[in-house]
Tab-separated table of C-alpha atoms in Angstrom:
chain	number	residue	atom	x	y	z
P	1	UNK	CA	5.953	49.524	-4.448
P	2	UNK	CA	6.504	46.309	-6.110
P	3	UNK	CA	6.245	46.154	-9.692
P	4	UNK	CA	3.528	43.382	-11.069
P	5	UNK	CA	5.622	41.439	-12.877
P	6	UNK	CA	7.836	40.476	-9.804
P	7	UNK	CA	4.263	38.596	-9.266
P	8	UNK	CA	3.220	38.088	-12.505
P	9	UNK	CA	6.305	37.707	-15.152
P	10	UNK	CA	3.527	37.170	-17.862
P	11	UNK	CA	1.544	40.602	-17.523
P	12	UNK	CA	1.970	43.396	-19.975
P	13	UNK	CA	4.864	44.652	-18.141
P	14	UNK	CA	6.483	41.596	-17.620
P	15	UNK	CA	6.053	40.671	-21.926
P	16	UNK	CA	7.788	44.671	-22.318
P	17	UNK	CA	10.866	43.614	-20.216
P	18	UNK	CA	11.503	40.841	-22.592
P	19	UNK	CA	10.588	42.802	-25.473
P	20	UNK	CA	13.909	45.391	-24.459
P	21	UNK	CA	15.966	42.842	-23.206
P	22	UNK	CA	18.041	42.192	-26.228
P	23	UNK	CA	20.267	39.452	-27.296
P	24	UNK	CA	19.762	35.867	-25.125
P	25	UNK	CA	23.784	35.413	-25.970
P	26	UNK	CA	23.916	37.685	-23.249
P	27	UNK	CA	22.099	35.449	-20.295
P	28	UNK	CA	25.938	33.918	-19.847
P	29	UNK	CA	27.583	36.901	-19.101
P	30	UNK	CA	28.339	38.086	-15.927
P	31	UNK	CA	26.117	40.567	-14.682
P	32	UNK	CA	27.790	43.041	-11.622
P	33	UNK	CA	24.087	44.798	-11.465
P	34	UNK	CA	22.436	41.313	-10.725
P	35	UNK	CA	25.645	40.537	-8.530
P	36	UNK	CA	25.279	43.957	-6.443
P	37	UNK	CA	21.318	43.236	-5.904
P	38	UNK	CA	21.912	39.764	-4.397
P	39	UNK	CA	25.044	41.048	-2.495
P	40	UNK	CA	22.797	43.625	-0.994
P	41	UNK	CA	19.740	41.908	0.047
P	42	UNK	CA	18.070	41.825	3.152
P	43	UNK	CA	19.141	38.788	5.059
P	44	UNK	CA	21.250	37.560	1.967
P	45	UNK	CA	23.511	34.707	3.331
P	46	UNK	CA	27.053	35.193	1.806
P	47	UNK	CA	29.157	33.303	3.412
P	48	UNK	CA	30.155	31.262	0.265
P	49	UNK	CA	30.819	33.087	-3.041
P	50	UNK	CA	28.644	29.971	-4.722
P	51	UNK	CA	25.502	31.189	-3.148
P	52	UNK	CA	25.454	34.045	-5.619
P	53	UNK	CA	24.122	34.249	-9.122
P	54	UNK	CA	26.582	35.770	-11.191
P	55	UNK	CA	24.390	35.737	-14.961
P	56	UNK	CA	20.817	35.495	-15.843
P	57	UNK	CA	21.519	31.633	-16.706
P	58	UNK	CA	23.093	31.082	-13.432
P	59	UNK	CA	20.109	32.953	-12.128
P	60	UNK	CA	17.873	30.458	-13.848
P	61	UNK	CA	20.080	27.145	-12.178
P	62	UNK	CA	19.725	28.471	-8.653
P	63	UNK	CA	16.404	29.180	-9.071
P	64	UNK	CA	15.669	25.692	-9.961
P	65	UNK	CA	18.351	24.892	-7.317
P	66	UNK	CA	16.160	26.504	-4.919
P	67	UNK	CA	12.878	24.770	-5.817
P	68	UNK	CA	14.173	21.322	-4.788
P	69	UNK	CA	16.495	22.206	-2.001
P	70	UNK	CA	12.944	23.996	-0.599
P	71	UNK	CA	11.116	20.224	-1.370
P	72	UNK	CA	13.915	17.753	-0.164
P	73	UNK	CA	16.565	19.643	2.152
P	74	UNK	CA	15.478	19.032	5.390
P	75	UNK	CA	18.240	21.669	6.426
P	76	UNK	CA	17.361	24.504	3.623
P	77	UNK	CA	18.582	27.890	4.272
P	78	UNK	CA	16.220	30.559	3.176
P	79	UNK	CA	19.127	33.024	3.409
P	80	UNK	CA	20.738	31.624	1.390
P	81	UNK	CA	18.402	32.101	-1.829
P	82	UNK	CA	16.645	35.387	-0.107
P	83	UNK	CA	17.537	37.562	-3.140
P	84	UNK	CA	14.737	35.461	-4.758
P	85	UNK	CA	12.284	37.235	-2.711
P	86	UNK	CA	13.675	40.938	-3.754
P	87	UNK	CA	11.444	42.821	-5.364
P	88	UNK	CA	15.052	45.055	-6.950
P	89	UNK	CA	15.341	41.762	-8.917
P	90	UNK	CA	12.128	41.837	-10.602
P	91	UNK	CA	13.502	42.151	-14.367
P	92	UNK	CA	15.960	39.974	-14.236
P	93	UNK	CA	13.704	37.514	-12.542
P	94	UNK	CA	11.184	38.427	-15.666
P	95	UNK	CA	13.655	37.745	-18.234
P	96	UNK	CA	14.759	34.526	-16.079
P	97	UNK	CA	11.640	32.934	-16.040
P	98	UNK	CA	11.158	33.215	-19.820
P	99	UNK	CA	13.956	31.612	-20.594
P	100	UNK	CA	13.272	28.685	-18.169
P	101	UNK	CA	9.856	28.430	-19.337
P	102	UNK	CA	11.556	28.086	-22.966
P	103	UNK	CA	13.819	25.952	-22.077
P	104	UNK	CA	11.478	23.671	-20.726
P	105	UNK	CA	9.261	23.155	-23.571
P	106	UNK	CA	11.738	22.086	-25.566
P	107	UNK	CA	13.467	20.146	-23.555
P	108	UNK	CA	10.770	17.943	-20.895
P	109	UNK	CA	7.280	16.748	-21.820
P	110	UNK	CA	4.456	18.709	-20.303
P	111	UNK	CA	3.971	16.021	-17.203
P	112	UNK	CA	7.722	15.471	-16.292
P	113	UNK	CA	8.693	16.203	-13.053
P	114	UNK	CA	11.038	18.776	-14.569
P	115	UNK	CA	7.829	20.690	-15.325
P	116	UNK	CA	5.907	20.280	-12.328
P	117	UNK	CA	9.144	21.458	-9.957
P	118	UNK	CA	9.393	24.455	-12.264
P	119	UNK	CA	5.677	25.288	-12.201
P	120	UNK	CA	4.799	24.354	-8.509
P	121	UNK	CA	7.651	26.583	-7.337
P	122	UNK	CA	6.419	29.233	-8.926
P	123	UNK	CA	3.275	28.845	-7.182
P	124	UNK	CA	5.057	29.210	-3.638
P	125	UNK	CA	7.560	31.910	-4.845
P	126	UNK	CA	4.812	33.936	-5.732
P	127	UNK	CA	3.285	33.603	-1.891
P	128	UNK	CA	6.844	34.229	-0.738
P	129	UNK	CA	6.931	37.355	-2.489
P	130	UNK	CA	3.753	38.248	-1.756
P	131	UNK	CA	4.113	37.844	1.753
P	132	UNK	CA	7.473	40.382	1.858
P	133	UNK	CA	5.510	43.503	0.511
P	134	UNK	CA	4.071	45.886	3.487
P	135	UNK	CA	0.178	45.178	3.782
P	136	UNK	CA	-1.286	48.739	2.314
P	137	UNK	CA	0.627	47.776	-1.082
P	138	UNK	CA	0.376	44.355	-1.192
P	139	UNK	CA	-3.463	44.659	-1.551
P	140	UNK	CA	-2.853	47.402	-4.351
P	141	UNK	CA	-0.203	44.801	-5.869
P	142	UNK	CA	-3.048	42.281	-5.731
P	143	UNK	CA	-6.038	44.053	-7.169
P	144	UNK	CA	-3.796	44.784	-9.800
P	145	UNK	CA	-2.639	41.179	-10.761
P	146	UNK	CA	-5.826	39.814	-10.294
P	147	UNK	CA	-7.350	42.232	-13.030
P	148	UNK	CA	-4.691	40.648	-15.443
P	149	UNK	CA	-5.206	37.038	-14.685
P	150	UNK	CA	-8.394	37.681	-14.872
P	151	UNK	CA	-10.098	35.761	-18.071
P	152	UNK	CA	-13.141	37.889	-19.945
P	153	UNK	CA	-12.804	40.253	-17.212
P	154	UNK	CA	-14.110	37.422	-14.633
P	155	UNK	CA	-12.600	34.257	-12.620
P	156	UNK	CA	-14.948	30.918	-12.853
P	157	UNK	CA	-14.715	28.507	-9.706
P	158	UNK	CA	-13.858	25.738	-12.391
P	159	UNK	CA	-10.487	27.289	-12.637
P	160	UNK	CA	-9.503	26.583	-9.460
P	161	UNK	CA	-10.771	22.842	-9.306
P	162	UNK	CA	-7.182	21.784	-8.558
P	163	UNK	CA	-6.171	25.000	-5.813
P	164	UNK	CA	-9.538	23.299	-3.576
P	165	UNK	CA	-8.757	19.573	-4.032
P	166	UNK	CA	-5.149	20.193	-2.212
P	167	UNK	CA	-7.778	21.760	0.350
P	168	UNK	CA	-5.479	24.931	0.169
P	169	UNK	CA	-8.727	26.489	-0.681
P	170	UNK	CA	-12.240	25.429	0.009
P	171	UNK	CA	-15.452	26.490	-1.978
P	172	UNK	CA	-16.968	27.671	1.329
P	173	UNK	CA	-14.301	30.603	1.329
P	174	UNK	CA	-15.456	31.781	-2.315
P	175	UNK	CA	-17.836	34.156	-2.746
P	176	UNK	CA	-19.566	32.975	-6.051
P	177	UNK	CA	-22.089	34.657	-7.779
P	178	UNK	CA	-23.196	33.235	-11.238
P	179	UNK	CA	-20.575	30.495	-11.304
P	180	UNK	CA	-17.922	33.456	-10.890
P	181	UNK	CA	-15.711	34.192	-7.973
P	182	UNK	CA	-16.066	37.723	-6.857
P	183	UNK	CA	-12.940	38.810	-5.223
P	184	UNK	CA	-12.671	42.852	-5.597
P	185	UNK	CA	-14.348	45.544	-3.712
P	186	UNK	CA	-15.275	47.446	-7.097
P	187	UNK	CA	-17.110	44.249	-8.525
P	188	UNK	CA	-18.276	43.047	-5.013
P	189	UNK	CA	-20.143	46.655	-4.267
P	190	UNK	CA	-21.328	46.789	-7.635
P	191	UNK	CA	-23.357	43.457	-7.325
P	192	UNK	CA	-23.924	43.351	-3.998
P	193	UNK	CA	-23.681	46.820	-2.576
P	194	UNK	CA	-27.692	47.452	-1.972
P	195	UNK	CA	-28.178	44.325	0.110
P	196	UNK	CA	-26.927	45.731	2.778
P	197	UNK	CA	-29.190	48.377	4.718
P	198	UNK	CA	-27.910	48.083	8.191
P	199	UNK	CA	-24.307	47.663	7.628
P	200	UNK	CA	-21.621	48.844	5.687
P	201	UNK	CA	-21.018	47.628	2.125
P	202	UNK	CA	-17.125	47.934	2.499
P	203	UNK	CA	-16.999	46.188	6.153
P	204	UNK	CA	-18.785	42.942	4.840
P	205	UNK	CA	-16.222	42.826	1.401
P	206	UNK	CA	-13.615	42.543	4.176
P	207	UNK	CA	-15.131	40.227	6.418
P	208	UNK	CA	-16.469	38.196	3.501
P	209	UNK	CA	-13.103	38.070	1.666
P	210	UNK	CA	-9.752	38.169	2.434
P	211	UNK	CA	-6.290	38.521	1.170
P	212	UNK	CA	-5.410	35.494	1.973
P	213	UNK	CA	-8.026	33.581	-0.606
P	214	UNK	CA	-6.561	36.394	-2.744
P	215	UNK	CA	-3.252	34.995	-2.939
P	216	UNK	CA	-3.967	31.583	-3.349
P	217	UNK	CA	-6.057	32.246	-6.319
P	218	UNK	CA	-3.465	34.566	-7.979
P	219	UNK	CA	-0.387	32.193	-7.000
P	220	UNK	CA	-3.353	29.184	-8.680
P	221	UNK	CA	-3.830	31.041	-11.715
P	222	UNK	CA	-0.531	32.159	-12.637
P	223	UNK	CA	0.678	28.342	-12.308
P	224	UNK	CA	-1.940	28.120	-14.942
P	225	UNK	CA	-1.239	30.522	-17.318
P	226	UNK	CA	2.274	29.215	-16.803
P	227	UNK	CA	1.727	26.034	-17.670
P	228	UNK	CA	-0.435	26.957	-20.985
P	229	UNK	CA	2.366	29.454	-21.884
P	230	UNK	CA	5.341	26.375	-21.966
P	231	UNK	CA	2.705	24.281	-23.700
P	232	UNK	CA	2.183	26.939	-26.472
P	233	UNK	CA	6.050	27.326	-26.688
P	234	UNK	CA	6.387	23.542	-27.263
P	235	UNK	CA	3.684	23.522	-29.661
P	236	UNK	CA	5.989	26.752	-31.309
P	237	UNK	CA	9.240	24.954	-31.240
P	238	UNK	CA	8.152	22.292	-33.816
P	239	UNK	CA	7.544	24.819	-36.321
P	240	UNK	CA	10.315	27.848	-35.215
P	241	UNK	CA	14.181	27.845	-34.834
P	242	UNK	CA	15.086	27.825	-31.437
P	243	UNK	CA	17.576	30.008	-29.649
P	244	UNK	CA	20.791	28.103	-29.268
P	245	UNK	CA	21.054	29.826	-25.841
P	246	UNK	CA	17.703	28.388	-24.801
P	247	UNK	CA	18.979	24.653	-26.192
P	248	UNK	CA	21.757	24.913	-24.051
P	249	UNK	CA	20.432	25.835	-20.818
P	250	UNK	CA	17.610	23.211	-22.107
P	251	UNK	CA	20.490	20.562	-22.088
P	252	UNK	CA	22.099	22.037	-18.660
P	253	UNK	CA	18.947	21.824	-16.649
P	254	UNK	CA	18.133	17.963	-18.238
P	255	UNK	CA	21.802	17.117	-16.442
P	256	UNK	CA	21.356	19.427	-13.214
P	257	UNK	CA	17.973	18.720	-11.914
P	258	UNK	CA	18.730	14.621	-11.542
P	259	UNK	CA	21.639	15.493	-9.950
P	260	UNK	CA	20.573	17.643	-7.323
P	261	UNK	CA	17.520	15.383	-7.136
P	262	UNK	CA	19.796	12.733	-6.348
P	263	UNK	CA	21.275	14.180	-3.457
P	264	UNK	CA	18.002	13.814	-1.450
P	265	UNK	CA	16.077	10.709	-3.242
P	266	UNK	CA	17.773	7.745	-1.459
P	267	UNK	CA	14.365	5.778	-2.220
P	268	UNK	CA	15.142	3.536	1.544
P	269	UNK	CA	11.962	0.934	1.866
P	270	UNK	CA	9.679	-0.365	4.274
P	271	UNK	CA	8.436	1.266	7.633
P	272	UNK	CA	11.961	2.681	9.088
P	273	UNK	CA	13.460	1.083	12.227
P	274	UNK	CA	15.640	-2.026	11.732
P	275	UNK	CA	14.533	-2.733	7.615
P	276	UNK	CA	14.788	0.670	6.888
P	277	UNK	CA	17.655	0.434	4.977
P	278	UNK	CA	15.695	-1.833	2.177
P	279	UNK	CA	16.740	-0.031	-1.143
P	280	UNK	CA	14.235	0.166	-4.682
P	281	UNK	CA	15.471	-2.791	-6.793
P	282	UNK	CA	14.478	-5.358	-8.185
P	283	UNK	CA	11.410	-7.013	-7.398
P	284	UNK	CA	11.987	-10.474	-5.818
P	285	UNK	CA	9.346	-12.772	-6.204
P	286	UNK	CA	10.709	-14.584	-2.791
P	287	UNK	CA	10.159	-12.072	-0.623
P	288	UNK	CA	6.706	-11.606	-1.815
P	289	UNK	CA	3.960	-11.974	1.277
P	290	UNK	CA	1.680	-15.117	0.494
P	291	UNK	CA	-1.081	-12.321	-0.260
P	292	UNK	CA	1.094	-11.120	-3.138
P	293	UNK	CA	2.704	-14.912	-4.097
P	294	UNK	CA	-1.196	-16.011	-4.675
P	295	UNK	CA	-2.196	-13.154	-6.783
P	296	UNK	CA	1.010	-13.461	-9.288
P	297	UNK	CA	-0.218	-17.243	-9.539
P	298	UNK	CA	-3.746	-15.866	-10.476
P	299	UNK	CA	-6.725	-15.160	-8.678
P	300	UNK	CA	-10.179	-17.245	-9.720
P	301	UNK	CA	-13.440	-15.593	-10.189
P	302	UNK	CA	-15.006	-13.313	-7.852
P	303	UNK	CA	-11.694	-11.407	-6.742
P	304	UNK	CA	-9.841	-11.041	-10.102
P	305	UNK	CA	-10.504	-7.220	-10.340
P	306	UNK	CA	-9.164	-6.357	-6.777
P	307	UNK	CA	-6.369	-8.374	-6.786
P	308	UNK	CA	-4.735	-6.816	-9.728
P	309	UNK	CA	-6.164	-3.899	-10.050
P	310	UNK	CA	-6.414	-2.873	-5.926
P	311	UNK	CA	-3.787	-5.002	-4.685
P	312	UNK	CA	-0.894	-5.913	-7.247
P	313	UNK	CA	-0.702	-2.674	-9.258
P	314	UNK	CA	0.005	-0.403	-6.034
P	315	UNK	CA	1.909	-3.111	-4.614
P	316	UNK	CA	4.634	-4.021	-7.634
P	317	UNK	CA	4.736	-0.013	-8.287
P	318	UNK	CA	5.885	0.778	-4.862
P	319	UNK	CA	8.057	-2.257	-4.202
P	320	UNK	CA	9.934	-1.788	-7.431
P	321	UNK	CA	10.501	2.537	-7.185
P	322	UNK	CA	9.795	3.597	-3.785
P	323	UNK	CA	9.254	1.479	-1.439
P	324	UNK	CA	9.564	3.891	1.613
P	325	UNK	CA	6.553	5.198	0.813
P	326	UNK	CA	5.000	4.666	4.905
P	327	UNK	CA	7.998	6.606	6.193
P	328	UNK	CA	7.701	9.559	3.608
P	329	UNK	CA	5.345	12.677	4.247
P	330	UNK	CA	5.959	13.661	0.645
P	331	UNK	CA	3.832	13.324	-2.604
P	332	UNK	CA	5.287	11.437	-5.226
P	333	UNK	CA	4.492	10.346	-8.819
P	334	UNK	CA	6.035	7.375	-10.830
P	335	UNK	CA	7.853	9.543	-12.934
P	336	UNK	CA	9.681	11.164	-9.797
P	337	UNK	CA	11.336	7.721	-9.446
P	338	UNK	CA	11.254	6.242	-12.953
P	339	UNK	CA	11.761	9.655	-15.245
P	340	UNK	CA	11.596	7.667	-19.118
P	341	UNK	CA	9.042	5.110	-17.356
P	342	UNK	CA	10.933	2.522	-18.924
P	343	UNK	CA	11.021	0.819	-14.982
P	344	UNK	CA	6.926	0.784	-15.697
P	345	UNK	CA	6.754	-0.524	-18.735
P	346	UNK	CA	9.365	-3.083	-18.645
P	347	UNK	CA	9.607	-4.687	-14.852
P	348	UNK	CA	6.329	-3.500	-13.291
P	349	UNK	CA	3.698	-3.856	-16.185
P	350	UNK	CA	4.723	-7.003	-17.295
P	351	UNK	CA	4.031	-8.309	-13.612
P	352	UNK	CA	0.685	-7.200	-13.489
P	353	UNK	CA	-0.386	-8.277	-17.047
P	354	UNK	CA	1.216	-11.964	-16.490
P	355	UNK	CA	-0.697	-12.059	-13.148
P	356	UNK	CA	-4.062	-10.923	-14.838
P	357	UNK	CA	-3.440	-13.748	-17.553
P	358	UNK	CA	-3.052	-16.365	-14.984
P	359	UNK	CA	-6.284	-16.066	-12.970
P	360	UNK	CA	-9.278	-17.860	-14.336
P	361	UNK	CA	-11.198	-17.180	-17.009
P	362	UNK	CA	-7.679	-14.590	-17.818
P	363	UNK	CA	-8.888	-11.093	-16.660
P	364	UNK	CA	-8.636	-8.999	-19.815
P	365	UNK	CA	-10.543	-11.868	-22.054
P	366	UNK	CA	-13.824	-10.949	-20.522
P	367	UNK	CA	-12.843	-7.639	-18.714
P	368	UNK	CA	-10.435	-5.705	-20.986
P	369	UNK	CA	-11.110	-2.144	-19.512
P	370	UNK	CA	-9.458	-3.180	-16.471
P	371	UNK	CA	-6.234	-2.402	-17.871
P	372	UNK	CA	-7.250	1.056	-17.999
P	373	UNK	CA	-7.982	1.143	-14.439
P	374	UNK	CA	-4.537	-0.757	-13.773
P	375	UNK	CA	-2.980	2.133	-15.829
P	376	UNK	CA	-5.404	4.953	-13.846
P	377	UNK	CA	-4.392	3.607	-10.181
P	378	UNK	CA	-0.686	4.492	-11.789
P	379	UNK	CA	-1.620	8.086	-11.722
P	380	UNK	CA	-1.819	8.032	-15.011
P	381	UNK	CA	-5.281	8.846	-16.290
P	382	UNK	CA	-8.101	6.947	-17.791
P	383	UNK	CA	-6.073	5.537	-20.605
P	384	UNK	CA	-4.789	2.335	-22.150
P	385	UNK	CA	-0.861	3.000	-21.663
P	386	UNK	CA	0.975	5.021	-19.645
P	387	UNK	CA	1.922	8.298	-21.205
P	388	UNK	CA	4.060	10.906	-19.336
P	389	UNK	CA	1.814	13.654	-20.470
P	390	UNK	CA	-1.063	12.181	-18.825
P	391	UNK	CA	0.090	11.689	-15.833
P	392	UNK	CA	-1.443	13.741	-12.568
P	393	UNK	CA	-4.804	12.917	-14.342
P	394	UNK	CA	-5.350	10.293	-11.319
P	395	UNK	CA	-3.519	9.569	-8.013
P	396	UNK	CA	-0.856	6.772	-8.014
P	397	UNK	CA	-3.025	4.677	-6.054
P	398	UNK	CA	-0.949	3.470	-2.615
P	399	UNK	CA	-1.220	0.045	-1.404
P	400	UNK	CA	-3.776	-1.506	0.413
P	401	UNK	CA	-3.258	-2.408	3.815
P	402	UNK	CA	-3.457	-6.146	5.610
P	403	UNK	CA	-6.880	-4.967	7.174
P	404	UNK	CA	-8.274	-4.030	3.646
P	405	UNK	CA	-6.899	-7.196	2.147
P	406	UNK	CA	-8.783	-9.165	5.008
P	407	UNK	CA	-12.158	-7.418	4.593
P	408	UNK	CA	-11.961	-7.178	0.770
P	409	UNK	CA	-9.812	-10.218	-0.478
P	410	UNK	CA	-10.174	-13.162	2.356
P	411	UNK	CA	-9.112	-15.416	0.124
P	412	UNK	CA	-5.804	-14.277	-0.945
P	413	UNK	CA	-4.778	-13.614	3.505
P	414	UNK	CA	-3.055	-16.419	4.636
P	415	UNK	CA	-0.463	-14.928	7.044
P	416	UNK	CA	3.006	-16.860	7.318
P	417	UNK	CA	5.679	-15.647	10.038
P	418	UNK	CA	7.283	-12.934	7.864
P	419	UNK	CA	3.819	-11.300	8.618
P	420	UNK	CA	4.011	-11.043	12.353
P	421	UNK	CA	3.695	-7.745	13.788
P	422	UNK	CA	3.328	-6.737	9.478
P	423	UNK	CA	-0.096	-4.640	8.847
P	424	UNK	CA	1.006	-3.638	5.180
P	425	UNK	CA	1.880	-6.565	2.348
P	426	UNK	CA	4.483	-3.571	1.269
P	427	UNK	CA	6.209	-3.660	4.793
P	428	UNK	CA	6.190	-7.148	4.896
P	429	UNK	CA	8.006	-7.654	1.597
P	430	UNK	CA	10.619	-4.465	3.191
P	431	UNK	CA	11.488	-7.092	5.762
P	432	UNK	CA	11.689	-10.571	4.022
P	433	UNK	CA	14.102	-8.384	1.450
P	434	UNK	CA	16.250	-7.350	3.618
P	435	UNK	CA	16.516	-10.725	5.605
P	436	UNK	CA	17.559	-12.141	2.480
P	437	UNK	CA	20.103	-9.643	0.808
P	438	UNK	CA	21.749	-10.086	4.318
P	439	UNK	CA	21.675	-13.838	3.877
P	440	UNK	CA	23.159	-13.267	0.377
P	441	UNK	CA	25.515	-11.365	1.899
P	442	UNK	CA	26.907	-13.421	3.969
P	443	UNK	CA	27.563	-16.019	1.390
């Protein structure tokens, strides 16, 4: 059976592993037991010597290799990362994702993207390995995790708050009793076990819950605990000398995750077809719609709020670091595209604050909280600035559409040609862009 800290790396077997493990100088050696498990895994692709980890640290690289090859390769090879999934691996997968977790805190704030790849992949390698282990011990696996992610020997709904909003999970497939989520047959018959007079006890607990809700509360949680663990470390490393082993693969992973980022962000514009090709860059104010152009000039009384905090805000953000955004599928945050934010606080910001100073009376002399929503339709939270470790607090708001702007802002839609056949002020621009960087071009 698998052990439960191939699921869980922070149980109480998963802190003993680390405990023996020994000296970190050793996570750059080469390792022929972690060699000869990967070699011999199920459906291990080795047709290129590469594929395989050769030390912990290398471990720890193509584990983070994996998490955004999994997110941006459109032609990922599971077999070629299926030792991942190998439940032989499970202590040097323990001690691996210690040391990334270290080298994390010290290295990325707690809302970088660096974070976020590190702790949502967790979340679907746990489901992965869940989903390898035979049915009769993947439920003992489970009811064993769950009792150690368990906090004061119960699970509150509130917990998973974030698990339902991705509408992974939905209340109606908790069973909640007492603001608690009951989820095992012990605790289920124990509360519930003499309601039922016609019908067996243990038949409803498996119609009523299944493994499936299971796992997505135990993948949930353990993102959690994950992500209060590398805060704790950070808050550690301030007062504690750090591993230089943990520094460096700290400073490895800072230069390796842009660069394989890189190989999959081309950040193309617009709505695909012919202006497709329209690149993030600079913003330039003459290929702004005349939506956009009267809004920078400043919007009078009436329609100030909605025009820079609706309309401008999502607009500048998009058309200055992704533009593409109509032809993607995937969820993105500023920082994805802008990683020091400097882009936002620089290029984009200074737009938006220059546009709220021109309309009449100036926006922030009467209304100054509405640079608060300007920063919250960022993504980044109720709050006066942008700040990287408040950022997932509130969705970076996408733009509005020509409909929207019609119903909402009349005032500000007066169509010229470059809006023919346009229903989005963000396509629009995608065009008038790229007919002008051709005329440029051709000069």
């Amino acid at each position: 059976m698998a052990e439960v800290s191939f699921i869980n790396p922070l149980s109480d077997e998963g802190r003993q592993i680390i405990r023996e493990y020994g000296d970190l100088n050793q996570i750059f050696d080469t390792s022929e037991k972690l060699i000869d498990i990967c070699i011999h895994t199920f459906n291990q692709k080795i047709s290129d010597d590469s594929l395989i980890p050769k030390s912990y640290s290398d471990l720890a690289m193509k584990r983070i290799q994996w998490a955004i090859e999994k997110k941006n390769n459109k032609n990922f090879t599971q077999a070629e990362f299926e030792y991942l999934t190998n439940e032989e691996l499970y202590a040097q997968d323990v001690v691996t994702f210690h040391i990334l977790c270290q080298a994390i805190a010290i290295q990325f704030n707690i809302g970088s993207r660096e974070t976020r790849l590190f702790i949502e992949s967790l979340g679907t390698l746990i489901l992965e390995r869940l989903a390898k282990i035979p049915p009769m011990s993947r439920a003992e696996i489970i009811d064993e995790v769950l009792d150690e992610v368990k906090t004061d020997g119960s699970i509150n709904w509130k917990s998973l708050r974030e698990v339902i909003a991705t509408k992974k999970l939905k209340l109606t497939d908790l069973l909640i009793d007492e603001g608690n989520i009951i989820l095992q047959e012990d605790d289920f018959l124990y509360r519930f076990g003499d309601e039922f007079t016609d019908r067996s006890p243990e038949r409803m607990y498996n119609i009523l819950i299944g493994d499936s809700v299971k796992e997505q509360i135990i993948s949930r949680l353990i993102m959690q605990k994950t992500e209060e663990y590398i805060k704790r470390i950070k808050e550690m490393s301030a007062r504690i000398e750090i591993h230089p082993a943990i520094i460096k693969i700290g400073e490895n992973l800072k230069e390796f995750i842009p660069d394989e980022i890189s190989k999959y962000n081309q950040y193309y514009a617009g709505s695909g077809g012919l202006y497709g090709s329209v690149k993030a860059d600079k913003l330039n104010p003459e290929a702004f719609p005349p939506c956009i152009k009267s809004t920078v000039e400043g919007v009078s009384s009436g329609g100030r709020n909605d025009a820079i905090v609706l309309l401008l805000t999502s607009f500048a953000s998009y058309a200055r670091l992704y533009p593409r955004i109509f032809a993607s599928d995937e969820t993105v945050k500023v920082s994805d595209m802008d990683p020091d934010l400097s882009i936002t606080e620089n290029e984009i910001l200074p737009l938006i604050f220059d546009a709220a100073d021109n309309c009449t009376p100036p926006l922030f002399d009467d209304q100054p909280q509405e640079k608060i929503n300007i920063i919250s339709k960022l993504g980044f939270g109720m709050h006066d600035r942008v700040d990287i470790n408040h950022e997932g607090e509130t969705k970076w708001y996408t733009p509005m559409s020509c409909e929207k702007i019609k119903i909402h802002l009349p005032q500000l839609c007066h169509p010229d040609k470059s809006c023919k056949g346009i229903n989005n002020p963000l396509s629009c621009y995608g065009r008038k862009k790229f007919q002008l960087d051709q005329q440029s071009s051709k000069k």
